[in-house]
Short mmCIF file of C-alpha atoms and ligand atoms in Angstrom, two decimals:
data_model
loop_
_atom_site.label_atom_id
_atom_site.label_comp_id
_atom_site.label_asym_id
_atom_site.label_seq_id
_atom_site.Cartn_x
_atom_site.Cartn_y
_atom_site.Cartn_z
CA MET A 43 -16.35 -11.06 9.02
CA GLY A 44 -12.97 -12.42 10.56
CA ASN A 45 -9.39 -11.10 11.13
CA PHE A 46 -7.26 -9.34 8.31
CA TYR A 47 -3.61 -8.86 8.61
CA LEU A 48 -1.67 -6.81 6.43
CA THR A 49 1.98 -5.52 6.20
CA THR A 50 4.04 -3.24 4.12
CA ALA A 51 7.79 -3.60 3.74
CA ILE A 52 9.59 -1.77 6.37
CA ASP A 53 11.63 1.05 4.89
CA TYR A 54 15.38 1.61 5.16
CA ALA A 55 16.45 4.02 7.91
CA ASN A 56 19.20 5.40 5.77
CA GLY A 57 16.97 7.67 3.63
CA HIS A 58 14.11 10.22 3.30
CA PRO A 59 10.67 9.11 2.42
CA HIS A 60 9.89 9.34 -1.34
CA ILE A 61 6.94 8.48 -3.58
CA GLY A 62 7.87 4.87 -3.77
CA HIS A 63 7.49 4.53 0.15
CA ALA A 64 4.32 6.98 0.15
CA TYR A 65 2.69 4.85 -2.46
CA GLU A 66 3.30 1.48 -0.88
CA LYS A 67 1.59 2.99 2.40
CA VAL A 68 -1.29 4.55 0.45
CA LEU A 69 -1.98 1.29 -1.35
CA ALA A 70 -1.76 -0.86 2.04
CA ASP A 71 -4.08 1.97 3.68
CA VAL A 72 -6.62 1.57 0.83
CA ILE A 73 -6.67 -2.15 0.99
CA CYS A 74 -7.27 -2.18 4.88
CA ARG A 75 -9.89 0.61 4.58
CA THR A 76 -11.71 -1.53 2.26
CA LYS A 77 -11.49 -4.41 4.49
CA ARG A 78 -12.72 -2.56 7.57
CA LEU A 79 -15.63 -1.12 5.75
CA GLN A 80 -16.54 -4.86 4.93
CA ASP A 81 -16.40 -5.48 8.75
CA TYR A 82 -13.10 -7.28 8.93
CA THR A 83 -11.04 -6.82 12.19
CA VAL A 84 -7.90 -5.37 10.39
CA HIS A 85 -4.52 -5.23 11.59
CA PHE A 86 -2.02 -3.16 9.70
CA LEU A 87 1.68 -3.13 10.26
CA THR A 88 4.26 -0.93 8.93
CA GLY A 89 7.74 0.11 10.25
CA LEU A 90 11.37 0.72 9.76
CA ASP A 91 14.48 -1.42 9.05
CA GLU A 92 17.01 -0.02 11.21
CA HIS A 93 20.08 -2.35 11.01
CA GLY A 94 22.82 -2.96 8.42
CA GLN A 95 25.80 -1.48 7.00
CA LYS A 96 24.03 1.12 5.22
CA VAL A 97 22.71 2.79 8.40
CA GLU A 98 25.95 2.40 10.22
CA GLN A 99 27.76 4.21 7.46
CA THR A 100 25.33 7.08 7.11
CA ALA A 101 25.36 7.67 10.70
CA LYS A 102 29.37 7.67 10.52
CA GLU A 103 29.20 10.39 7.80
CA ARG A 104 26.80 12.50 9.85
CA ASN A 105 28.87 12.11 12.93
CA ILE A 106 25.86 10.59 14.90
CA THR A 107 25.17 7.41 16.53
CA PRO A 108 23.23 4.86 14.31
CA GLN A 109 20.39 4.91 16.98
CA ALA A 110 20.28 8.67 16.84
CA LEU A 111 20.05 8.48 12.80
CA CYS A 112 17.17 5.94 13.40
CA ASP A 113 15.22 8.08 15.73
CA SER A 114 15.12 10.95 13.26
CA VAL A 115 14.46 9.01 10.28
CA ALA A 116 11.72 7.10 12.16
CA LYS A 117 10.15 10.51 12.90
CA GLU A 118 10.20 11.42 9.24
CA PHE A 119 8.60 8.29 8.00
CA ILE A 120 5.91 8.41 10.97
CA ASP A 121 5.26 12.07 9.98
CA MET A 122 4.83 11.00 6.30
CA CYS A 123 2.13 8.23 7.39
CA GLY A 124 0.38 11.06 9.16
CA SER A 125 0.38 13.58 6.24
CA LEU A 126 -0.91 10.74 4.16
CA ASN A 127 -3.71 9.85 6.58
CA ILE A 128 -2.24 6.09 6.88
CA SER A 129 -4.30 4.09 9.19
CA TYR A 130 -1.75 1.79 10.52
CA ASP A 131 -2.28 -0.08 13.86
CA ASP A 132 1.28 -0.75 14.70
CA TYR A 133 4.66 0.56 13.71
CA ILE A 134 7.67 -1.75 14.26
CA ARG A 135 11.22 -0.67 14.55
CA THR A 136 13.74 -3.24 14.41
CA THR A 137 15.67 -1.83 17.31
CA GLN A 138 12.80 -2.51 19.52
CA THR A 139 13.27 -5.08 22.16
CA ARG A 140 10.01 -6.96 21.32
CA HIS A 141 11.60 -7.62 17.88
CA LYS A 142 15.27 -8.23 18.95
CA THR A 143 13.80 -10.97 21.39
CA VAL A 144 12.18 -12.69 18.86
CA VAL A 145 14.93 -12.68 16.27
CA ARG A 146 17.21 -13.99 18.99
CA ASP A 147 14.83 -16.84 19.77
CA ILE A 148 14.42 -17.82 16.30
CA LEU A 149 18.13 -17.90 15.65
CA GLN A 150 18.69 -20.02 18.47
CA LYS A 151 15.53 -22.31 17.57
CA LEU A 152 17.05 -22.78 14.03
CA PHE A 153 20.60 -23.41 15.37
CA ASN A 154 19.35 -26.05 17.70
CA GLN A 155 17.47 -27.83 15.00
CA GLY A 156 20.64 -27.77 12.89
CA ASP A 157 19.09 -25.41 10.19
CA ILE A 158 22.08 -23.00 10.91
CA TYR A 159 25.81 -24.15 10.61
CA LYS A 160 29.18 -22.31 10.47
CA ALA A 161 31.55 -22.47 7.49
CA GLU A 162 34.43 -20.72 5.70
CA TYR A 163 33.31 -19.00 2.74
CA THR A 164 35.03 -17.10 0.00
CA GLY A 165 33.12 -14.84 -2.12
CA PHE A 166 32.34 -11.59 -3.80
CA TYR A 167 30.62 -9.28 -1.57
CA SER A 168 28.65 -6.04 -2.42
CA MET A 169 28.41 -3.45 0.21
CA ARG A 170 25.64 -1.81 -1.65
CA VAL A 171 23.39 -4.72 -1.51
CA GLU A 172 24.92 -6.11 1.61
CA ARG A 173 25.22 -9.54 0.47
CA PHE A 174 27.70 -12.02 -1.32
CA LEU A 175 27.00 -12.13 -5.03
CA GLN A 176 26.22 -15.18 -7.27
CA GLU A 177 27.25 -15.84 -10.69
CA LYS A 178 23.55 -15.42 -11.73
CA ASP A 179 23.63 -11.84 -10.51
CA LYS A 180 26.00 -10.93 -13.45
CA VAL A 181 24.94 -9.23 -16.53
CA ASP A 182 27.13 -9.78 -19.68
CA GLY A 183 29.75 -11.28 -17.47
CA ILE A 184 29.99 -8.60 -14.97
CA TRP A 185 28.18 -7.49 -11.69
CA PRO A 186 26.80 -4.15 -12.87
CA LYS A 187 28.31 -1.21 -10.75
CA SER A 188 25.09 0.76 -10.96
CA GLU A 189 23.36 -2.16 -9.04
CA PHE A 190 26.04 -3.50 -6.99
CA GLY A 191 28.64 -0.76 -6.36
CA GLU A 192 32.06 -1.93 -5.43
CA VAL A 193 32.50 -5.52 -5.39
CA THR A 194 35.32 -7.26 -3.30
CA GLU A 195 36.36 -10.63 -2.78
CA ILE A 196 36.55 -11.70 0.83
CA THR A 197 37.03 -15.01 2.74
CA GLU A 198 35.22 -15.19 5.90
CA ILE A 199 33.93 -17.71 8.53
CA ASN A 200 30.23 -17.11 8.84
CA TYR A 201 27.06 -18.84 9.86
CA PHE A 202 24.70 -20.15 7.07
CA PHE A 203 20.96 -21.01 6.94
CA LYS A 204 20.18 -23.94 4.97
CA LEU A 205 18.17 -23.03 1.83
CA LYS A 206 19.25 -25.40 -0.63
CA GLU A 207 17.48 -28.46 0.75
CA HIS A 208 14.11 -26.63 0.72
CA LYS A 209 14.20 -25.56 -2.84
CA GLN A 210 11.96 -28.56 -4.23
CA TRP A 211 9.42 -27.93 -1.64
CA LEU A 212 9.27 -24.27 -2.67
CA ILE A 213 9.00 -24.98 -6.24
CA ASP A 214 6.02 -27.17 -5.44
CA TYR A 215 4.40 -24.85 -3.02
CA VAL A 216 4.69 -21.83 -5.52
CA THR A 217 3.31 -23.87 -8.38
CA ALA A 218 0.48 -25.56 -6.32
CA HIS A 219 -0.78 -22.03 -4.72
CA GLU A 220 -1.93 -19.70 -7.56
CA ASP A 221 -2.78 -16.98 -4.96
CA PHE A 222 0.73 -17.04 -3.37
CA ILE A 223 1.95 -14.34 -5.49
CA PHE A 224 0.14 -11.17 -6.96
CA PRO A 225 0.11 -10.46 -9.93
CA LYS A 226 0.31 -13.90 -11.06
CA PHE A 227 2.92 -13.30 -13.52
CA ARG A 228 5.56 -12.50 -11.01
CA ALA A 229 5.34 -16.33 -9.86
CA LYS A 230 7.21 -17.10 -13.16
CA GLN A 231 10.22 -14.92 -12.12
CA VAL A 232 10.35 -16.76 -8.69
CA LEU A 233 10.20 -20.31 -10.50
CA GLU A 234 12.97 -19.10 -12.95
CA PHE A 235 15.04 -18.20 -10.02
CA LEU A 236 14.58 -21.70 -8.58
CA LYS A 237 15.74 -23.21 -11.77
CA GLU A 238 19.28 -22.92 -11.03
CA ASP A 239 21.03 -23.78 -7.82
CA ILE A 240 20.61 -21.59 -4.76
CA ASN A 241 23.10 -21.12 -2.20
CA ASP A 242 22.55 -21.25 1.68
CA LEU A 243 22.15 -17.91 3.10
CA CYS A 244 25.01 -16.29 4.87
CA ILE A 245 23.10 -14.72 8.00
CA SER A 246 25.96 -13.37 9.94
CA ARG A 247 28.45 -10.70 9.76
CA PRO A 248 31.52 -10.41 11.77
CA LYS A 249 31.29 -7.57 14.31
CA ASP A 250 34.80 -6.29 13.22
CA ARG A 251 33.18 -5.61 9.88
CA LEU A 252 29.68 -4.41 11.27
CA SER A 253 28.38 -3.95 14.56
CA TRP A 254 25.17 -2.34 13.82
CA GLY A 255 22.94 -5.44 14.11
CA ILE A 256 21.50 -7.86 16.46
CA GLU A 257 23.91 -10.24 18.23
CA LEU A 258 23.90 -13.69 17.34
CA PRO A 259 22.58 -15.60 20.52
CA PHE A 260 25.04 -18.28 20.01
CA ASP A 261 28.15 -16.41 19.03
CA SER A 262 28.91 -12.87 20.30
CA LYS A 263 31.46 -12.02 17.76
CA TYR A 264 28.67 -11.67 15.14
CA VAL A 265 25.53 -9.67 14.25
CA THR A 266 22.70 -10.76 12.23
CA TYR A 267 22.49 -10.24 8.32
CA VAL A 268 19.81 -7.34 8.13
CA TRP A 269 17.41 -9.14 5.81
CA PHE A 270 17.18 -12.17 7.99
CA ASP A 271 16.39 -9.74 10.94
CA ALA A 272 14.15 -7.47 8.77
CA LEU A 273 11.86 -10.13 7.48
CA ILE A 274 11.08 -11.51 11.02
CA ASN A 275 9.28 -8.00 11.74
CA TYR A 276 6.15 -9.58 10.33
CA ILE A 277 5.65 -12.08 12.97
CA SER A 278 7.71 -10.36 15.91
CA ALA A 279 5.26 -7.48 15.72
CA VAL A 280 2.12 -9.79 16.22
CA GLY A 281 3.69 -11.79 19.19
CA TYR A 282 5.36 -14.80 17.64
CA GLY A 283 5.33 -17.27 20.33
CA ALA A 284 2.45 -15.61 22.34
CA ASP A 285 -0.90 -17.07 22.65
CA ASN A 286 -2.71 -14.83 20.32
CA PHE A 287 -0.31 -15.29 17.42
CA SER A 288 -2.68 -17.26 15.50
CA LYS A 289 -5.20 -14.49 15.44
CA TYR A 290 -2.99 -12.82 13.03
CA TRP A 291 -0.88 -15.31 11.51
CA PRO A 292 -0.83 -16.46 8.49
CA VAL A 293 -0.85 -12.69 7.25
CA ASP A 294 -3.17 -11.88 4.33
CA TYR A 295 -1.03 -9.56 2.47
CA HIS A 296 2.65 -8.67 2.66
CA VAL A 297 2.56 -5.68 0.34
CA ILE A 298 6.11 -5.00 -0.97
CA GLY A 299 7.78 -3.60 -4.15
CA LYS A 300 8.63 -5.78 -6.91
CA ASP A 301 12.40 -5.40 -6.24
CA ILE A 302 12.20 -7.14 -2.87
CA LEU A 303 10.18 -10.17 -4.12
CA VAL A 304 12.96 -12.11 -5.38
CA PRO A 305 14.95 -13.36 -3.35
CA ALA A 306 13.98 -11.95 -0.11
CA HIS A 307 10.27 -12.41 0.16
CA SER A 308 9.68 -15.30 -2.01
CA ILE A 309 12.74 -17.61 -1.31
CA TYR A 310 14.25 -16.71 1.96
CA TRP A 311 11.09 -15.73 3.84
CA PRO A 312 8.87 -18.90 2.83
CA ILE A 313 11.94 -21.19 3.67
CA MET A 314 12.50 -19.32 7.05
CA LEU A 315 8.78 -19.79 7.86
CA HIS A 316 8.93 -23.38 6.69
CA ALA A 317 11.97 -24.22 8.97
CA LEU A 318 9.80 -22.70 11.83
CA ASP A 319 6.90 -24.93 10.97
CA LEU A 320 4.82 -21.77 10.27
CA PRO A 321 1.97 -21.50 7.68
CA MET A 322 2.87 -19.45 4.54
CA PRO A 323 1.59 -15.84 4.05
CA LYS A 324 -1.60 -15.91 1.95
CA THR A 325 -0.28 -13.62 -0.63
CA LEU A 326 2.88 -11.62 -1.49
CA LEU A 327 1.63 -8.62 -3.45
CA ALA A 328 4.45 -7.13 -5.40
CA HIS A 329 3.60 -3.64 -6.73
CA GLY A 330 5.41 -2.01 -9.39
CA TRP A 331 7.85 1.11 -9.41
CA TRP A 332 7.21 4.70 -9.59
CA LEU A 333 9.39 6.09 -12.65
CA CYS A 334 9.94 9.86 -13.37
CA SER A 335 9.98 10.56 -17.16
CA GLY A 336 10.40 6.63 -17.53
CA GLU A 337 13.73 6.57 -15.60
CA LYS A 338 14.23 5.36 -12.02
CA MET A 339 14.22 7.83 -9.49
CA SER A 340 17.67 8.81 -8.19
CA LYS A 341 18.98 11.55 -6.10
CA SER A 342 21.95 11.87 -8.89
CA ILE A 343 19.49 12.61 -11.68
CA GLY A 344 17.59 14.82 -9.36
CA ASN A 345 14.05 13.59 -10.18
CA VAL A 346 13.05 12.38 -6.81
CA VAL A 347 9.22 13.19 -6.08
CA ASP A 348 8.67 14.36 -2.54
CA PRO A 349 5.06 13.24 -1.71
CA LEU A 350 4.96 15.51 1.07
CA ASP A 351 5.27 18.47 -1.20
CA TYR A 352 2.37 17.21 -3.18
CA ALA A 353 0.14 16.36 -0.12
CA LYS A 354 0.92 19.80 1.52
CA GLN A 355 0.30 21.93 -1.59
CA PHE A 356 -2.78 20.05 -3.17
CA GLY A 357 -3.93 18.15 -0.21
CA THR A 358 -3.52 14.61 1.17
CA ASP A 359 -6.50 13.20 -0.70
CA ALA A 360 -5.37 14.75 -4.02
CA PHE A 361 -2.01 12.83 -3.66
CA ARG A 362 -3.82 9.60 -2.85
CA TYR A 363 -6.15 9.92 -5.54
CA PHE A 364 -3.33 10.35 -8.14
CA VAL A 365 -1.24 7.46 -7.13
CA ILE A 366 -4.02 5.11 -7.11
CA ARG A 367 -5.80 6.27 -10.09
CA GLU A 368 -2.46 6.26 -12.14
CA MET A 369 -0.80 2.91 -10.90
CA ASN A 370 -2.32 -0.52 -12.12
CA VAL A 371 -1.16 -2.38 -8.98
CA GLY A 372 1.85 -4.81 -10.16
CA GLN A 373 2.82 -2.62 -13.30
CA ASP A 374 5.08 0.46 -13.28
CA SER A 375 3.76 3.89 -13.57
CA ASN A 376 5.08 7.32 -14.39
CA PHE A 377 4.92 10.10 -12.22
CA SER A 378 4.53 13.55 -14.20
CA HIS A 379 3.58 17.03 -12.68
CA GLU A 380 1.70 17.88 -15.58
CA LEU A 381 -0.57 14.62 -15.27
CA PHE A 382 -0.86 15.44 -11.56
CA ILE A 383 -2.26 18.88 -12.29
CA SER A 384 -4.47 17.51 -14.94
CA ARG A 385 -6.06 14.71 -12.89
CA TYR A 386 -6.50 17.03 -10.16
CA ASN A 387 -8.23 19.77 -12.23
CA ASN A 388 -10.37 17.63 -14.41
CA ASP A 389 -11.38 14.75 -12.14
CA LEU A 390 -11.40 16.14 -8.66
CA GLY A 391 -11.86 19.90 -9.40
CA ASN A 392 -14.30 19.79 -12.42
CA ASP A 393 -15.93 16.18 -11.92
CA LEU A 394 -16.33 15.88 -8.25
CA GLY A 395 -15.71 19.39 -6.59
CA ASN A 396 -18.01 21.18 -8.95
CA LEU A 397 -20.67 18.70 -8.56
CA ILE A 398 -20.69 18.96 -4.83
CA SER A 399 -20.88 22.81 -4.92
CA ARG A 400 -23.28 22.86 -7.68
CA CYS A 401 -25.60 20.36 -5.52
CA ILE A 402 -25.28 22.52 -2.15
CA ASN A 403 -26.08 25.58 -4.34
CA MET A 404 -29.36 23.94 -5.69
CA LEU A 405 -30.43 22.50 -2.58
CA GLN A 406 -30.14 25.98 -0.75
CA ARG A 407 -31.75 27.69 -3.74
CA TYR A 408 -34.69 25.42 -4.59
CA GLY A 409 -35.16 23.59 -1.52
CA ASP A 410 -34.14 26.13 1.35
CA GLY A 411 -31.56 23.77 2.35
CA THR A 412 -33.74 20.80 3.18
CA ILE A 413 -33.79 17.60 0.92
CA PRO A 414 -37.32 17.07 -0.37
CA ALA A 415 -39.52 14.01 0.17
CA ALA A 416 -39.50 11.37 -2.34
CA SER A 417 -41.21 11.90 -5.53
CA LYS A 418 -42.03 10.19 -8.74
CA PHE A 419 -39.08 9.18 -11.20
CA GLU A 420 -38.75 8.78 -14.85
CA THR A 421 -36.44 7.39 -17.08
CA LEU A 422 -33.60 9.72 -16.51
CA GLU A 423 -33.85 9.03 -12.76
CA GLN A 424 -34.09 5.30 -13.12
CA GLU A 425 -30.95 5.37 -15.59
CA LEU A 426 -28.89 6.86 -12.88
CA ILE A 427 -30.30 4.42 -10.33
CA ASP A 428 -29.50 1.74 -12.69
CA LEU A 429 -25.94 2.83 -13.43
CA TRP A 430 -25.32 2.97 -9.51
CA ASN A 431 -26.55 -0.53 -9.13
CA ARG A 432 -24.01 -1.61 -11.72
CA THR A 433 -21.34 0.53 -10.58
CA ARG A 434 -21.49 -0.55 -6.97
CA LEU A 435 -20.97 -4.37 -7.86
CA GLN A 436 -18.28 -3.52 -10.30
CA VAL A 437 -16.35 -1.09 -7.70
CA LEU A 438 -16.69 -3.67 -4.75
CA ASP A 439 -15.44 -6.45 -7.07
CA ALA A 440 -12.63 -4.23 -8.44
CA TYR A 441 -11.56 -3.51 -4.78
CA ASN A 442 -11.46 -7.08 -3.79
CA GLN A 443 -9.46 -7.92 -6.92
CA LEU A 444 -6.87 -4.95 -6.12
CA GLN A 445 -7.91 -3.14 -9.31
CA PHE A 446 -8.20 0.37 -7.78
CA HIS A 447 -7.38 2.59 -10.77
CA SER A 448 -10.39 0.57 -12.48
CA ALA A 449 -12.66 1.23 -9.51
CA LEU A 450 -12.04 4.81 -9.60
CA GLU A 451 -12.66 4.91 -13.42
CA ASP A 452 -15.94 3.31 -12.66
CA ILE A 453 -16.82 5.61 -9.71
CA PHE A 454 -15.85 8.78 -11.84
CA THR A 455 -17.79 7.46 -14.67
CA PHE A 456 -20.72 7.42 -12.14
CA ILE A 457 -19.85 11.01 -10.93
CA ARG A 458 -19.89 12.24 -14.51
CA ALA A 459 -23.35 10.67 -15.08
CA ILE A 460 -24.60 12.67 -12.20
CA ASN A 461 -23.42 15.73 -13.78
CA LYS A 462 -24.90 14.77 -16.97
CA PHE A 463 -28.19 14.12 -15.32
CA LEU A 464 -28.35 17.59 -13.79
CA GLU A 465 -27.75 19.09 -17.24
CA ASN A 466 -30.58 17.26 -18.77
CA ARG A 467 -33.04 17.83 -16.01
CA ALA A 468 -31.93 21.53 -15.87
CA PRO A 469 -33.26 22.11 -12.38
CA TRP A 470 -32.64 25.73 -12.96
CA LYS A 471 -35.40 25.67 -15.60
CA LEU A 472 -37.89 23.64 -13.69
CA ALA A 473 -37.45 26.24 -10.73
CA LYS A 474 -38.94 29.06 -12.79
CA SER A 475 -42.09 27.08 -13.67
CA ASN A 476 -45.37 27.06 -11.72
CA ASP A 477 -46.56 23.75 -13.21
CA ILE A 478 -47.07 21.02 -10.64
CA GLU A 479 -45.48 18.44 -12.51
CA ASP A 480 -42.38 20.58 -12.97
CA ARG A 481 -42.27 20.95 -9.34
CA GLU A 482 -42.35 17.17 -8.80
CA HIS A 483 -39.55 16.68 -11.16
CA LEU A 484 -37.43 19.51 -9.49
CA HIS A 485 -37.98 17.55 -6.28
CA GLY A 486 -36.98 14.27 -7.78
CA THR A 487 -33.89 15.98 -9.17
CA LEU A 488 -32.80 17.20 -5.72
CA ILE A 489 -33.19 14.01 -4.26
CA VAL A 490 -31.90 11.87 -6.93
CA CYS A 491 -28.47 13.92 -7.24
CA SER A 492 -28.18 14.08 -3.11
CA GLU A 493 -28.56 10.34 -3.06
CA ALA A 494 -26.09 9.58 -5.91
CA ILE A 495 -23.44 11.90 -4.19
CA ARG A 496 -24.10 10.25 -1.06
CA LEU A 497 -23.34 7.03 -2.45
CA ALA A 498 -20.47 8.05 -4.52
CA ALA A 499 -18.89 9.45 -1.39
CA THR A 500 -19.48 6.44 0.47
CA ILE A 501 -17.89 4.28 -1.98
CA LEU A 502 -14.81 6.51 -2.29
CA ALA A 503 -14.21 6.27 1.40
CA PRO A 504 -11.12 3.97 1.34
CA ILE A 505 -9.25 6.27 -1.25
CA LEU A 506 -10.40 9.65 -0.37
CA PRO A 507 -11.18 9.38 3.47
CA THR A 508 -11.23 13.17 4.35
CA THR A 509 -13.11 14.31 1.27
CA SER A 510 -15.57 11.49 1.70
CA GLN A 511 -16.23 12.57 5.32
CA LYS A 512 -16.58 16.12 4.25
CA ILE A 513 -19.20 15.23 1.74
CA LEU A 514 -21.16 12.89 4.05
CA ALA A 515 -21.24 15.61 6.68
CA ILE A 516 -23.15 17.83 4.35
CA PHE A 517 -25.96 15.15 4.77
CA ARG A 518 -25.29 14.80 8.52
CA ILE A 519 -23.83 11.39 8.11
CA ASP A 520 -20.81 10.68 10.30
CA ARG A 521 -20.14 7.06 10.33
CA ILE A 522 -19.66 4.91 7.27
CA GLU A 523 -21.01 1.36 7.14
CA TRP A 524 -20.84 -0.29 3.71
CA GLY A 525 -23.18 -3.25 4.85
CA LYS A 526 -26.19 -0.86 5.13
CA GLN A 527 -25.13 2.32 3.05
CA LEU A 528 -24.56 1.12 -0.23
CA GLU A 529 -27.99 0.51 -1.63
CA TRP A 530 -29.75 3.30 -3.52
CA ASP A 531 -32.55 4.50 -1.37
CA ASN A 532 -34.85 7.37 -2.28
CA ARG A 533 -36.06 8.21 1.17
CA ARG A 534 -32.96 7.96 3.27
CA LEU A 535 -32.10 11.73 2.92
CA SER A 536 -35.50 13.03 2.60
CA GLY A 537 -36.13 15.78 5.35
CA VAL A 538 -32.43 16.29 5.94
CA GLN A 539 -31.36 19.73 6.39
CA ILE A 540 -27.83 20.15 4.92
CA THR A 541 -25.07 21.75 7.03
CA THR A 542 -23.59 23.95 4.88
CA ASP A 543 -24.21 26.57 2.07
CA ALA A 544 -20.99 26.40 0.19
CA MET A 545 -18.12 23.92 -0.18
CA ILE A 546 -15.10 24.17 -2.58
CA LEU A 547 -13.20 20.84 -2.28
CA PHE A 548 -10.32 21.11 -5.01
CA PRO A 549 -9.82 24.77 -5.92
CA ARG A 550 -8.79 25.03 -9.42
CA ILE A 551 -5.04 25.26 -10.18
CA ALA A 552 -3.86 27.69 -12.85
N1 MSP B 605 14.20 -2.35 4.17
C1 MSP B 605 13.86 -3.06 3.00
C2 MSP B 605 12.53 -3.76 3.19
C3 MSP B 605 12.44 -4.87 4.17
S1 MSP B 605 11.02 -5.47 4.30
C4 MSP B 605 11.16 -6.99 5.35
C5 MSP B 605 13.72 -2.01 1.70
N2 MSP B 605 13.57 -0.72 2.02
S2 MSP B 605 13.29 0.50 1.04
O1 MSP B 605 13.16 1.66 1.75
O2 MSP B 605 14.37 0.47 0.24
O3 MSP B 605 12.05 0.10 0.39
C6 MSP B 605 10.89 0.17 0.84
C7 MSP B 605 9.61 -0.13 -0.01
O4 MSP B 605 9.53 0.96 -1.02
C8 MSP B 605 9.94 -1.47 -0.87
O5 MSP B 605 8.86 -2.25 -0.89
C9 MSP B 605 10.27 -0.86 -2.22
O6 MSP B 605 9.98 -1.82 -3.17
C10 MSP B 605 9.39 0.25 -2.07
N3 MSP B 605 9.92 1.42 -3.20
C11 MSP B 605 10.99 1.98 -3.15
N4 MSP B 605 11.11 2.74 -4.30
C12 MSP B 605 10.20 2.55 -5.04
C13 MSP B 605 9.58 3.33 -6.15
N5 MSP B 605 10.36 4.18 -6.87
N6 MSP B 605 8.53 2.78 -6.65
C14 MSP B 605 7.50 2.15 -5.77
N7 MSP B 605 7.92 1.43 -4.74
C15 MSP B 605 9.38 1.42 -4.71
O7 MSP B 605 13.58 -2.40 0.61
#
């Protein structure tokens, strides 16, 4: 099916993982798994953004070296990926030599080409966001303290990357390429930003102000601005300059939060690539924000959600289910503990978990643990088969359109229909009868229910990988291949001896 390359933002090395970081990884992971199951050769990159003033400052406060801070934060973020079952292929850290070499090569190339120049600049600098501010950053005539912190006027000689002259090219590009930004409504925001003048980008910091960065190859008194350094990870990690770079580039998705779309990913990055004569990313996927009780999460409010607490307490798949079910990709969403528990108990516990234990129980009781041979079906069975055929198409389409919340809605409608089917067929009543037709119906019920569960588990695999594996193991299936396994087949499981006599997937939380 070809290659598929996806990246996430690289997280700042000056904080701890929270639900925002966790969600982004899970979303990226779900996309990659859907692609692998469609036979793409996937390359999934994530990593850590380790330079800059904030990292230097946090290290100072803790009385450790910036590298020691990065090493300990990297461990936390890598552990988080492990706990959330994130199937990344590569983890880049911007202090790695492979990255620093490419950043320096690119700086030198752009400098030689005349895209980088030296100039004196007087401006208002925000340490919080690590950049010179512009008039358009003001709200009601001032730079909001909540966003920019302390703002000071400074005059400095620095190096600048030419952005201004590419403005019209970028406007034309964004306008002509509908799929460049997802969701589409965010392209307006980018074009809005481009309506006004844009300044060239200051890409250096004098070492006497900041030393924790990549030294400029053409002036050892400066280090590189952290965003210029960080964005390059997307190409340094896949061998920019090497032969097989074109196997990966252009990237299919840059998965990022909406806060870093403008200007970093939609203005700086495309223009950097354009200056390097590289093709544009296919899609910038800007997801929304997780809020807590409608507010931005913040340490001072004390409403930061620790994803690892949830994964540890309720299981990795329960956490993955919740964030994917609740977030319409692109919109904001609210995290609430009550909602988490209710989704867990109702969807995962009642609808899915109980169905599985009920089905195992029936197969043991009425079939001696073996799925009977195919039997003749009537309307009830046919209705469930028809529903699956519709569900399969809807879900695959939703997966490819990044509508994961609605894919889950459809899958769980199907799962509830399996439960309803069992209630209607009432196999416990059929089992008491000696009538030959009732026997046939009983067998039919067992087959249809097992096959429906197999299909639901197979299509759920990208979102609930562990649960899906556990369910399929009941039927002795250890490999998922969507190409062959998403079609309803009454004969596929017949004669299979199931592997267990009990399974409680999501024990109820009181
Ligand atoms: N280091 C930069 C990204 C550089 S990419 C070349 C950065 N790091 S971050 O740690 O602040 O954020 C990492 C990702 O997490 C970003 O995509 C950001 O949007 C996302 N989130 C941070 N908080 C979030 C929420 N509350 N909700 C959802 N995602 C948010 O930015």
